[in-house]
mmCIF file of C-alpha atoms in Angstrom:
data_model
loop_
_atom_site.group_PDB
_atom_site.id
_atom_site.type_symbol
_atom_site.label_atom_id
_atom_site.label_comp_id
_atom_site.label_asym_id
_atom_site.label_seq_id
_atom_site.Cartn_x
_atom_site.Cartn_y
_atom_site.Cartn_z
ATOM 1 C CA MET A 1 37.518 -29.826 -35.474
ATOM 2 C CA ILE A 2 35.748 -33.119 -34.948
ATOM 3 C CA GLY A 3 36.082 -35.610 -37.777
ATOM 4 C CA PRO A 4 33.161 -37.016 -39.817
ATOM 5 C CA GLU A 5 33.628 -40.519 -38.391
ATOM 6 C CA ALA A 6 33.309 -39.236 -34.844
ATOM 7 C CA VAL A 7 30.251 -37.180 -35.816
ATOM 8 C CA SER A 8 28.630 -40.278 -37.318
ATOM 9 C CA GLN A 9 29.385 -42.302 -34.172
ATOM 10 C CA ILE A 10 27.949 -39.654 -31.837
ATOM 11 C CA GLU A 11 24.793 -39.398 -33.915
ATOM 12 C CA TYR A 12 24.428 -43.190 -33.885
ATOM 13 C CA TYR A 13 24.927 -43.397 -30.118
ATOM 14 C CA SER A 14 22.434 -40.551 -29.638
ATOM 15 C CA ARG A 15 19.785 -42.512 -31.555
ATOM 16 C CA ALA A 16 20.628 -45.760 -29.778
ATOM 17 C CA LEU A 17 20.272 -44.092 -26.380
ATOM 18 C CA ARG A 18 17.102 -42.275 -27.487
ATOM 19 C CA ALA A 19 18.833 -39.038 -26.501
ATOM 20 C CA PRO A 20 18.308 -36.768 -29.528
ATOM 21 C CA ARG A 21 19.461 -33.585 -27.736
ATOM 22 C CA ILE A 22 22.997 -34.986 -27.608
ATOM 23 C CA SER A 23 23.052 -35.031 -31.398
ATOM 24 C CA GLU A 24 21.757 -31.459 -31.424
ATOM 25 C CA ALA A 25 24.093 -30.064 -28.759
ATOM 26 C CA PHE A 26 27.477 -31.716 -29.168
ATOM 27 C CA ARG A 27 28.736 -29.555 -32.068
ATOM 28 C CA ARG A 28 27.712 -26.206 -30.587
ATOM 29 C CA LEU A 29 29.020 -27.118 -27.154
ATOM 30 C CA GLY A 30 32.186 -28.550 -28.706
ATOM 31 C CA ASP A 31 33.003 -25.158 -30.250
ATOM 32 C CA GLN A 32 32.250 -23.454 -26.943
ATOM 33 C CA ALA A 33 34.396 -25.955 -25.045
ATOM 34 C CA ARG A 34 37.408 -25.428 -27.350
ATOM 35 C CA ASP A 35 37.102 -21.645 -27.137
ATOM 36 C CA ALA A 36 36.795 -21.690 -23.334
ATOM 37 C CA GLY A 37 39.350 -24.432 -22.726
ATOM 38 C CA TRP A 38 36.952 -26.848 -21.012
ATOM 39 C CA SER A 39 38.203 -30.213 -19.847
ATOM 40 C CA HIS A 40 36.770 -33.370 -21.429
ATOM 41 C CA GLU A 41 34.751 -33.943 -18.250
ATOM 42 C CA GLU A 42 33.273 -30.433 -18.323
ATOM 43 C CA TYR A 43 32.287 -30.838 -21.954
ATOM 44 C CA LEU A 44 30.649 -34.217 -21.313
ATOM 45 C CA ALA A 45 28.749 -32.823 -18.334
ATOM 46 C CA ALA A 46 27.464 -29.895 -20.429
ATOM 47 C CA VAL A 47 26.226 -32.156 -23.234
ATOM 48 C CA LEU A 48 24.499 -34.545 -20.834
ATOM 49 C CA SER A 49 22.932 -31.691 -18.874
ATOM 50 C CA LYS A 50 21.207 -30.472 -22.052
ATOM 51 C CA GLU A 51 19.665 -33.898 -22.580
ATOM 52 C CA VAL A 52 18.534 -34.220 -18.961
ATOM 53 C CA ALA A 53 17.091 -30.696 -18.848
ATOM 54 C CA GLU A 54 15.069 -31.252 -22.011
ATOM 55 C CA ARG A 55 13.832 -34.633 -20.785
ATOM 56 C CA GLU A 56 12.742 -33.147 -17.479
ATOM 57 C CA ALA A 57 10.954 -30.281 -19.225
ATOM 58 C CA SER A 58 9.229 -32.702 -21.595
ATOM 59 C CA GLY A 59 8.186 -34.951 -18.710
ATOM 60 C CA ALA A 60 6.860 -31.971 -16.768
ATOM 61 C CA ASN A 61 4.783 -30.858 -19.746
ATOM 62 C CA LEU A 62 3.303 -34.344 -20.083
ATOM 63 C CA ARG A 63 2.468 -34.470 -16.362
ATOM 64 C CA ILE A 64 0.849 -31.011 -16.521
ATOM 65 C CA LYS A 65 -1.269 -32.075 -19.496
ATOM 66 C CA ALA A 66 -2.250 -35.355 -17.812
ATOM 67 C CA ALA A 67 -3.329 -33.492 -14.647
ATOM 68 C CA ARG A 68 -6.283 -31.928 -16.518
ATOM 69 C CA PHE A 69 -5.981 -28.505 -14.976
ATOM 70 C CA PRO A 70 -8.766 -26.080 -15.985
ATOM 71 C CA GLY A 71 -6.145 -23.550 -17.071
ATOM 72 C CA HIS A 72 -2.459 -22.730 -16.756
ATOM 73 C CA LYS A 73 -2.300 -20.623 -13.598
ATOM 74 C CA ILE A 74 1.092 -20.253 -11.930
ATOM 75 C CA LEU A 75 1.964 -19.078 -8.441
ATOM 76 C CA GLU A 76 4.162 -16.297 -9.807
ATOM 77 C CA ASP A 77 1.083 -14.653 -11.343
ATOM 78 C CA PHE A 78 -1.022 -14.696 -8.177
ATOM 79 C CA ASN A 79 -2.202 -11.210 -7.188
ATOM 80 C CA PHE A 80 -1.084 -10.861 -3.569
ATOM 81 C CA ASP A 81 -2.001 -7.178 -3.629
ATOM 82 C CA HIS A 82 -5.661 -8.112 -3.998
ATOM 83 C CA GLN A 83 -5.293 -10.919 -1.453
ATOM 84 C CA PRO A 84 -3.077 -9.579 1.378
ATOM 85 C CA SER A 85 -4.415 -12.218 3.769
ATOM 86 C CA ALA A 86 -2.522 -14.897 1.815
ATOM 87 C CA ASP A 87 0.731 -15.895 3.506
ATOM 88 C CA ARG A 88 3.395 -15.382 0.817
ATOM 89 C CA ASN A 89 6.020 -17.410 2.663
ATOM 90 C CA LEU A 90 3.686 -20.365 3.216
ATOM 91 C CA ILE A 91 2.547 -20.374 -0.406
ATOM 92 C CA ALA A 92 6.163 -20.180 -1.589
ATOM 93 C CA HIS A 93 6.945 -23.156 0.653
ATOM 94 C CA LEU A 94 4.010 -25.108 -0.787
ATOM 95 C CA GLY A 95 5.448 -24.367 -4.218
ATOM 96 C CA THR A 96 8.539 -26.407 -3.289
ATOM 97 C CA SER A 97 6.299 -29.518 -3.089
ATOM 98 C CA VAL A 98 7.980 -30.631 0.146
ATOM 99 C CA PHE A 99 4.539 -31.145 1.683
ATOM 100 C CA LEU A 100 3.945 -34.014 -0.756
ATOM 101 C CA THR A 101 6.819 -36.027 0.683
ATOM 102 C CA GLU A 102 5.122 -35.690 4.082
ATOM 103 C CA ALA A 103 1.659 -36.651 2.746
ATOM 104 C CA LYS A 104 0.298 -33.339 4.031
ATOM 105 C CA ASN A 105 -2.822 -31.643 2.742
ATOM 106 C CA VAL A 106 -3.601 -28.057 1.774
ATOM 107 C CA VAL A 107 -7.052 -26.520 2.260
ATOM 108 C CA LEU A 108 -7.954 -23.182 0.676
ATOM 109 C CA LEU A 109 -11.078 -21.565 2.118
ATOM 110 C CA GLY A 110 -12.781 -18.362 1.045
ATOM 111 C CA PRO A 111 -15.548 -16.695 -0.934
ATOM 112 C CA PRO A 112 -15.803 -17.191 -4.708
ATOM 113 C CA GLY A 113 -13.297 -15.243 -6.770
ATOM 114 C CA THR A 114 -10.634 -14.867 -4.076
ATOM 115 C CA GLY A 115 -7.974 -16.983 -5.807
ATOM 116 C CA LYS A 116 -8.467 -20.447 -4.354
ATOM 117 C CA THR A 117 -8.429 -22.301 -7.674
ATOM 118 C CA HIS A 118 -5.518 -20.199 -8.942
ATOM 119 C CA LEU A 119 -3.429 -21.210 -5.925
ATOM 120 C CA ALA A 120 -4.510 -24.855 -6.140
ATOM 121 C CA VAL A 121 -3.561 -25.081 -9.819
ATOM 122 C CA GLY A 122 -0.318 -23.169 -9.222
ATOM 123 C CA ILE A 123 0.679 -25.592 -6.462
ATOM 124 C CA GLY A 124 -0.256 -28.500 -8.723
ATOM 125 C CA ILE A 125 1.826 -27.216 -11.626
ATOM 126 C CA LYS A 126 4.828 -26.803 -9.326
ATOM 127 C CA ALA A 127 4.337 -30.380 -8.149
ATOM 128 C CA ALA A 128 4.156 -31.684 -11.724
ATOM 129 C CA LYS A 129 7.353 -29.835 -12.603
ATOM 130 C CA ALA A 130 9.006 -31.398 -9.552
ATOM 131 C CA GLY A 131 8.247 -34.858 -10.914
ATOM 132 C CA HIS A 132 4.994 -35.682 -9.110
ATOM 133 C CA ARG A 133 1.873 -37.129 -10.681
ATOM 134 C CA VAL A 134 -1.096 -34.795 -10.178
ATOM 135 C CA LEU A 135 -4.796 -35.039 -11.019
ATOM 136 C CA PHE A 136 -7.353 -32.215 -10.851
ATOM 137 C CA ASP A 137 -11.149 -32.278 -10.727
ATOM 138 C CA THR A 138 -14.054 -30.609 -8.997
ATOM 139 C CA ALA A 139 -15.641 -32.261 -5.971
ATOM 140 C CA THR A 140 -18.615 -33.335 -8.084
ATOM 141 C CA GLY A 141 -16.232 -34.640 -10.743
ATOM 142 C CA TRP A 142 -14.440 -36.819 -8.215
ATOM 143 C CA VAL A 143 -17.740 -38.171 -6.913
ATOM 144 C CA SER A 144 -18.865 -39.013 -10.463
ATOM 145 C CA ARG A 145 -15.603 -40.895 -11.026
ATOM 146 C CA LEU A 146 -16.067 -42.861 -7.804
ATOM 147 C CA GLN A 147 -19.744 -43.571 -8.530
ATOM 148 C CA ASP A 148 -18.766 -45.020 -11.897
ATOM 149 C CA ALA A 149 -16.086 -47.215 -10.309
ATOM 150 C CA HIS A 150 -18.513 -48.330 -7.592
ATOM 151 C CA SER A 151 -21.190 -49.262 -10.139
ATOM 152 C CA ARG A 152 -18.631 -51.479 -11.910
ATOM 153 C CA GLY A 153 -17.501 -53.095 -8.660
ATOM 154 C CA LYS A 154 -14.099 -51.446 -9.061
ATOM 155 C CA LEU A 155 -14.095 -48.882 -6.240
ATOM 156 C CA PRO A 156 -11.234 -50.438 -4.189
ATOM 157 C CA ALA A 157 -9.114 -50.727 -7.336
ATOM 158 C CA GLU A 158 -9.863 -47.123 -8.326
ATOM 159 C CA LEU A 159 -8.945 -45.812 -4.869
ATOM 160 C CA ALA A 160 -5.719 -47.839 -4.979
ATOM 161 C CA ARG A 161 -4.921 -46.447 -8.435
ATOM 162 C CA LEU A 162 -5.515 -42.884 -7.254
ATOM 163 C CA ARG A 163 -3.150 -43.422 -4.323
ATOM 164 C CA ARG A 164 -0.357 -43.703 -6.875
ATOM 165 C CA TYR A 165 -0.840 -39.991 -7.582
ATOM 166 C CA SER A 166 1.219 -37.825 -5.240
ATOM 167 C CA LEU A 167 -1.433 -35.111 -5.372
ATOM 168 C CA LEU A 168 -5.152 -34.963 -6.021
ATOM 169 C CA ILE A 169 -6.735 -31.517 -6.275
ATOM 170 C CA VAL A 170 -10.388 -31.285 -5.251
ATOM 171 C CA ASP A 171 -11.908 -27.984 -6.331
ATOM 172 C CA GLU A 172 -15.205 -26.398 -5.293
ATOM 173 C CA VAL A 173 -16.159 -28.422 -2.238
ATOM 174 C CA GLY A 174 -19.474 -27.007 -1.072
ATOM 175 C CA TYR A 175 -20.859 -25.542 -4.271
ATOM 176 C CA ILE A 176 -23.248 -28.478 -4.732
ATOM 177 C CA PRO A 177 -24.515 -30.563 -1.749
ATOM 178 C CA PHE A 178 -24.054 -34.336 -1.833
ATOM 179 C CA ASP A 179 -26.578 -37.034 -1.094
ATOM 180 C CA GLN A 180 -25.617 -39.702 1.439
ATOM 181 C CA ASP A 181 -24.173 -42.135 -1.105
ATOM 182 C CA ALA A 182 -22.040 -39.418 -2.682
ATOM 183 C CA ALA A 183 -20.900 -38.234 0.748
ATOM 184 C CA ASN A 184 -19.856 -41.776 1.662
ATOM 185 C CA LEU A 185 -17.846 -42.127 -1.547
ATOM 186 C CA PHE A 186 -16.121 -38.802 -0.972
ATOM 187 C CA PHE A 187 -15.300 -39.875 2.587
ATOM 188 C CA GLN A 188 -13.687 -43.040 1.220
ATOM 189 C CA LEU A 189 -11.529 -40.963 -1.111
ATOM 190 C CA VAL A 190 -10.314 -38.810 1.787
ATOM 191 C CA SER A 191 -9.778 -41.825 4.055
ATOM 192 C CA SER A 192 -7.846 -43.759 1.388
ATOM 193 C CA ARG A 193 -5.283 -40.958 1.163
ATOM 194 C CA TYR A 194 -5.021 -40.202 4.875
ATOM 195 C CA GLU A 195 -1.301 -40.257 5.806
ATOM 196 C CA HIS A 196 -0.522 -41.878 2.416
ATOM 197 C CA ALA A 197 -0.776 -39.102 -0.176
ATOM 198 C CA SER A 198 -1.759 -35.456 -0.389
ATOM 199 C CA LEU A 199 -4.911 -33.537 -1.191
ATOM 200 C CA VAL A 200 -5.305 -29.888 -2.119
ATOM 201 C CA MET A 201 -8.903 -28.825 -1.545
ATOM 202 C CA THR A 202 -10.768 -25.581 -2.152
ATOM 203 C CA SER A 203 -14.090 -24.591 -0.612
ATOM 204 C CA ASN A 204 -16.258 -21.517 -0.437
ATOM 205 C CA LEU A 205 -17.567 -22.658 2.954
ATOM 206 C CA PRO A 206 -15.909 -22.746 6.401
ATOM 207 C CA PHE A 207 -15.554 -26.177 7.998
ATOM 208 C CA ALA A 208 -18.534 -25.430 10.262
ATOM 209 C CA ARG A 209 -20.773 -25.506 7.164
ATOM 210 C CA TRP A 210 -19.467 -28.772 5.698
ATOM 211 C CA GLY A 211 -22.183 -30.715 7.496
ATOM 212 C CA ASP A 212 -24.648 -28.981 5.171
ATOM 213 C CA VAL A 213 -22.679 -30.105 2.124
ATOM 214 C CA PHE A 214 -22.393 -33.750 3.100
ATOM 215 C CA GLY A 215 -25.802 -34.020 4.735
ATOM 216 C CA ASP A 216 -24.351 -35.712 7.795
ATOM 217 C CA LEU A 217 -22.480 -33.934 10.563
ATOM 218 C CA THR A 218 -20.791 -37.167 11.698
ATOM 219 C CA ILE A 219 -19.343 -37.888 8.231
ATOM 220 C CA ALA A 220 -18.318 -34.262 7.809
ATOM 221 C CA SER A 221 -16.576 -34.182 11.204
ATOM 222 C CA ALA A 222 -14.710 -37.435 10.544
ATOM 223 C CA MET A 223 -13.660 -36.166 7.113
ATOM 224 C CA ILE A 224 -12.468 -32.805 8.405
ATOM 225 C CA ASP A 225 -10.517 -34.566 11.161
ATOM 226 C CA ARG A 226 -8.576 -36.613 8.600
ATOM 227 C CA ILE A 227 -8.041 -33.679 6.245
ATOM 228 C CA VAL A 228 -6.705 -31.173 8.790
ATOM 229 C CA HIS A 229 -4.677 -33.601 10.925
ATOM 230 C CA HIS A 230 -1.676 -32.965 8.670
ATOM 231 C CA ALA A 231 -2.611 -29.848 6.716
ATOM 232 C CA ASP A 232 -1.971 -26.206 6.015
ATOM 233 C CA VAL A 233 -5.269 -24.315 6.032
ATOM 234 C CA ILE A 234 -5.269 -20.989 4.181
ATOM 235 C CA SER A 235 -8.228 -18.637 4.602
ATOM 236 C CA LEU A 236 -8.676 -16.103 1.820
ATOM 237 C CA LYS A 237 -10.814 -13.044 2.411
ATOM 238 C CA GLY A 238 -12.318 -10.173 0.472
ATOM 239 C CA ASN A 239 -14.420 -9.641 -2.607
ATOM 240 C CA SER A 240 -14.187 -11.476 -5.892
ATOM 241 C CA TYR A 241 -11.124 -10.483 -7.933
ATOM 242 C CA ARG A 242 -13.036 -11.364 -11.116
ATOM 243 C CA LEU A 243 -15.884 -8.993 -10.237
ATOM 244 C CA LYS A 244 -13.420 -6.244 -9.369
ATOM 245 C CA GLN A 245 -11.833 -6.562 -12.814
ATOM 246 C CA HIS A 246 -15.230 -6.071 -14.476
ATOM 247 C CA GLN A 247 -16.501 -3.188 -12.384
ATOM 248 C CA PRO A 248 -17.329 -0.144 -14.546
ATOM 249 C CA THR A 249 -14.942 2.733 -14.024
ATOM 250 C CA ALA A 250 -16.399 5.964 -12.746
ATOM 251 C CA THR A 251 -16.505 8.839 -15.215
ATOM 252 C CA THR A 252 -16.397 12.494 -14.378
ATOM 253 C CA ALA A 253 -19.414 14.524 -15.506
ATOM 254 C CA HIS A 254 -18.686 17.497 -17.715
#
């Protein structure tokens, strides 16, 4: 058994290193190590792994909270049976977050209720768990943020700050049309991230209709060109999953 002096020293070192899980784990793992005949190195590795795992989980939770997701939707819960057009292998690959290291984009297109936001949030949560900084907002929310920065003369600084995020998620492109000033600000956001950092975007409209959203076919074309140059585009089809869930069930007349 470990002596009281050693226990006191370990607890002190745990506090000094700001590693409280060491203080929590060393006794339990010490008993396990003696019973299983672990080497000193194996025991040390086990204790340190507990601390690292808890730190990573805590950091992931903080990044998920800071991302401001509209809900906690994970890829594992996505209903592929309702959305057979979704490429399972591609979505699983996007869940590895490798695309972020390549500054690639993801665009999810389809009618309302087909799972675009669920997939966008699920990809974002995976990225946060992998250690990436993520920020979520609707298209109109992003424009409001940029308009505020522009009015304060801080737009270049805000765009530079946002580039420090590995992933920005832009939800609901196309639900509300933009005026020319808003379209120009949105274009600057896309351009500032081009080949530097990733975007995940959702839209209920095909690219051919984006000119209607931004009020200028030239701006829309230039924006689409930058978005899709390095991107995976996923088209979702079918009726709204939310509406399907709330359809009344047929009853048999007696």
